[in-house]
Coordinates of C-alpha atoms in Angstrom, one line a residue:
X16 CA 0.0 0.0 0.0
X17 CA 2.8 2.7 0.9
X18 CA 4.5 2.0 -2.5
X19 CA 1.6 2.7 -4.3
X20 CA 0.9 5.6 -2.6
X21 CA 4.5 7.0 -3.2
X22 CA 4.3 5.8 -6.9
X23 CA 1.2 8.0 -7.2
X24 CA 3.0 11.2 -5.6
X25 CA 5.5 10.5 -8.1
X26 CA 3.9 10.2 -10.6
X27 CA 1.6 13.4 -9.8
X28 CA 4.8 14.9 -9.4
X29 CA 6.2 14.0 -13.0
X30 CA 3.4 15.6 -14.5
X31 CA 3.3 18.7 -13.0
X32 CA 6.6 18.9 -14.1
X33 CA 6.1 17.6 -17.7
X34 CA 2.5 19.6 -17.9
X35 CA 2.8 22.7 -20.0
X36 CA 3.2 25.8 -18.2
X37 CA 1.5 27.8 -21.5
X38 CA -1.5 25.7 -20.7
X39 CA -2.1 27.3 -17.3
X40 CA -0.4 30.8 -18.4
X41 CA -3.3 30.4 -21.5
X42 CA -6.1 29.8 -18.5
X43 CA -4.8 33.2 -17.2
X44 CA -4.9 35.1 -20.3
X45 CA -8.6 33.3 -21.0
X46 CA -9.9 35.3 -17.5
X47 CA -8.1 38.2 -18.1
X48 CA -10.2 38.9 -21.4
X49 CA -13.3 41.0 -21.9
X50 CA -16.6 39.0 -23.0
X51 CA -16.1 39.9 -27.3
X52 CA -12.5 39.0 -26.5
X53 CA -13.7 35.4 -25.4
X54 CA -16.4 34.7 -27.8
X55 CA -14.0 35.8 -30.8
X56 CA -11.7 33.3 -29.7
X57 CA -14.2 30.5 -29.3
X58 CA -15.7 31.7 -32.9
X59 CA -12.0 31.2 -34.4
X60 CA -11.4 27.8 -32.4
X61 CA -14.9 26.7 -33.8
X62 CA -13.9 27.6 -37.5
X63 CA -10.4 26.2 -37.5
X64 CA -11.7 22.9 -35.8
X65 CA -14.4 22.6 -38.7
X66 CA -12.0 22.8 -41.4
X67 CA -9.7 20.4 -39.9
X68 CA -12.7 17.9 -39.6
X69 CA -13.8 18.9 -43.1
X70 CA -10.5 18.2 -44.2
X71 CA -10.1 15.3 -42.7
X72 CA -13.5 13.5 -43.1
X73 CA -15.3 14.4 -46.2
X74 CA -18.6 12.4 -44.7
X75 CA -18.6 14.5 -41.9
X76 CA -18.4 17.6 -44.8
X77 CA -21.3 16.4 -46.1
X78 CA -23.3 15.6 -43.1
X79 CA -22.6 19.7 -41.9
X80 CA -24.5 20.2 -45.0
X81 CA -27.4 18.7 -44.4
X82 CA -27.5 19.7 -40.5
X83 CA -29.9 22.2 -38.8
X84 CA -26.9 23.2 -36.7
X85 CA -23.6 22.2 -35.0
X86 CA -21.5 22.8 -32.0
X87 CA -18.1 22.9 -31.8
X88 CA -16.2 22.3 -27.9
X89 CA -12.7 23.7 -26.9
X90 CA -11.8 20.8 -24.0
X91 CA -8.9 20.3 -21.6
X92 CA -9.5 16.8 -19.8
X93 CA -6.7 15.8 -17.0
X94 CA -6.6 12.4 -15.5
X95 CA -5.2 10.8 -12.6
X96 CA -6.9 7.7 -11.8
X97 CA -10.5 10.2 -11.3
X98 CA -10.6 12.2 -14.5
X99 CA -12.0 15.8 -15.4
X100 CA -11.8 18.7 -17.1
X101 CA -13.9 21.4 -18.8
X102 CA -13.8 23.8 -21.8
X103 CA -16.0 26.6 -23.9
X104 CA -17.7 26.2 -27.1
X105 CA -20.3 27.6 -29.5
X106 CA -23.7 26.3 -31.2
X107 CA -24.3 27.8 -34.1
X108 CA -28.0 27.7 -36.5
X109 CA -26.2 26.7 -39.2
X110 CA -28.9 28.7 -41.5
X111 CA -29.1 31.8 -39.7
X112 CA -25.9 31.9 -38.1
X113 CA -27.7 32.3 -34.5
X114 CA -24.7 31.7 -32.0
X115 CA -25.1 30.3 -28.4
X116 CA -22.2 30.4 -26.5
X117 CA -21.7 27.0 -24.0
X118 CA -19.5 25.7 -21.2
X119 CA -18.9 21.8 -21.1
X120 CA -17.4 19.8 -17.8
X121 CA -16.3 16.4 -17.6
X122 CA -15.8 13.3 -14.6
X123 CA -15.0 10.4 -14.5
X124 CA -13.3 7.1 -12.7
X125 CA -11.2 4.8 -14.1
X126 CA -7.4 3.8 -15.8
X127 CA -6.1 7.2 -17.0
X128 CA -2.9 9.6 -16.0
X129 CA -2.0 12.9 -17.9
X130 CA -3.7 15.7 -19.9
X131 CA -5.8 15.8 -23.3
X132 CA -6.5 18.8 -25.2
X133 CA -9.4 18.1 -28.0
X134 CA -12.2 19.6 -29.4
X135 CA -15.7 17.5 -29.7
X136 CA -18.0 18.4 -32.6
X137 CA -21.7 18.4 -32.9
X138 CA -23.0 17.9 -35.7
X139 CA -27.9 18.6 -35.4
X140 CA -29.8 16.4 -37.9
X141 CA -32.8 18.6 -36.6
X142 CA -34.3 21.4 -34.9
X143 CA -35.7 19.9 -32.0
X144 CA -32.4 18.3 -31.6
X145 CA -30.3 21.3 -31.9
X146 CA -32.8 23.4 -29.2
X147 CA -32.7 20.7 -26.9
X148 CA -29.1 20.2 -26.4
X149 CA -28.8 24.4 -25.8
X150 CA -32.0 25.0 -24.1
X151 CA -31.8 21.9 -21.6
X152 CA -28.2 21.0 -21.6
X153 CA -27.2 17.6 -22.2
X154 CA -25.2 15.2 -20.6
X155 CA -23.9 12.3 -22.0
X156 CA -24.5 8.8 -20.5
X157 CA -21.8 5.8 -20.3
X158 CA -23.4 4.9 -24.1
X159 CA -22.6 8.2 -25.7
X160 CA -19.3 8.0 -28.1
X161 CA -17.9 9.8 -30.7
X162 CA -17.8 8.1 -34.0
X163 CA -15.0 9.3 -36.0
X164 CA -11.1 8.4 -37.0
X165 CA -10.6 7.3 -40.6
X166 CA -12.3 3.6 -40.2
X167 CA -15.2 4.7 -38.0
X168 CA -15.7 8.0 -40.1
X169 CA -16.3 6.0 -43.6
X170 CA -18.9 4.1 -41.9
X171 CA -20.5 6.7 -40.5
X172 CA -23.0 8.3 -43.5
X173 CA -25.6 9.2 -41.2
X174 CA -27.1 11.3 -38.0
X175 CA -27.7 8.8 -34.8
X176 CA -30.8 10.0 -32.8
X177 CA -30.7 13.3 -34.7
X178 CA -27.1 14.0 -33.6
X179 CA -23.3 12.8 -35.0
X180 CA -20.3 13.6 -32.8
X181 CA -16.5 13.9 -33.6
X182 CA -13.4 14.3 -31.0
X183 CA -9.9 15.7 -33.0
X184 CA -7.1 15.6 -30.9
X185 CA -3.4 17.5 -32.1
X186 CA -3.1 14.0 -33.5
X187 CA -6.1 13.6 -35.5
X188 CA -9.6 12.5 -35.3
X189 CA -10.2 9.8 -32.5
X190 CA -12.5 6.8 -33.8
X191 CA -14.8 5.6 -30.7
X192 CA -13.8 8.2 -28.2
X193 CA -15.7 8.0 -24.8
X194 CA -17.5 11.3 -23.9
X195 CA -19.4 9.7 -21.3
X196 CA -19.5 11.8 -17.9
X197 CA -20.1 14.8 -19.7
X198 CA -22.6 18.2 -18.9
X199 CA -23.2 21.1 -21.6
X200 CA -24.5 24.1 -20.8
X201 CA -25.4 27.7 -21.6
X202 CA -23.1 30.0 -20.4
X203 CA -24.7 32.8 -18.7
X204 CA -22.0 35.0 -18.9
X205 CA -21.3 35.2 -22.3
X206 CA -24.6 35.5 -24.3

């Protein structure tokens, strides 16, 4: 028991050492900006994240087409045997260009240790869809995954109850990425 106990202190130790000091430098300049400041840079994060996935996933280009709407998540997860994490993001009336600006927050339990910095996409079949997840939140169950990565993503051609999801990491698109444990949520302060 006490040398798992002083493996885990180590190990908490490496990565604070080993995690990014820009990261938590980056959470300083995100508080330190004014309201247009913040929803600019989610606005830009959603963009550049859609073109990578468009990029990427030609399936996916085609399924934005023939969406309602779509949200796009900026996420930091860090795990160390309990897991969590949180991030901003935008939904957007893919018509109209209506904008709702979100918060997301993540737990969970289980085998993990270190940080992940991804973005999730939503991509809303529908209308009742779409107004659901930003009028009531949503929170995905342990059944929720994302369905991308270059296997996953080919046979993929369709919405799932009204709804397809992607996770891209700095190291692509993720095929059967867990989401599970996860709230979204209006956020107050910037709409």
């Amino acid at each position: 028991m006490k040398k798992t106990l002083i493996c885990a202190i180590a190990l908490c130790a490496l990565i604070t050492l080993i995690y990014p000091a820009t990261d938590v430098v980056a959470e300083d300049d995100w508080k330190s900006l004014k309201q247009e400041s913040k929803r600019m840079k989610i606005d830009e994060t959603a963009d550049e994240t859609l073109k990578t996935l468009f990029a990427d996933d030609s399936k996916a280009a085609a399924l934005y087409d023939n969406s309602y709407g779509w949200a796009v998540f900026d996420n930091l997860k860090l795990a160390f045997g309990f897991s969590g994490g949180g991030g901003q993001g935008v939904a957007v009336v893919r018509e109209s260009g209506k904008r709702t600006y979100m918060k997301m927050g993540t737990a969970g339990v289980g085998l993990g240790l270190g940080a992940n910095k991804y973005q999730i996409v939503f991509l809303f079949q529908d209308s009742q869809t779409f107004n659901n997840f930003v009028e009531k939140g949503w929170q995905a169950d342990a059944g929720a995954t994302a369905a991308a990565g270059t296997h996953a993503a080919e046979a993929k051609t369709d919405f799932t109850n009204g709804l397809a999801i992607y996770q891209l990491t700095e190291k692509g698109l993720m095929a059967n990425v867990d989401i599970a444990g996860t709230k979204y949520w209006k956020n107050d302060n910037l709409n």
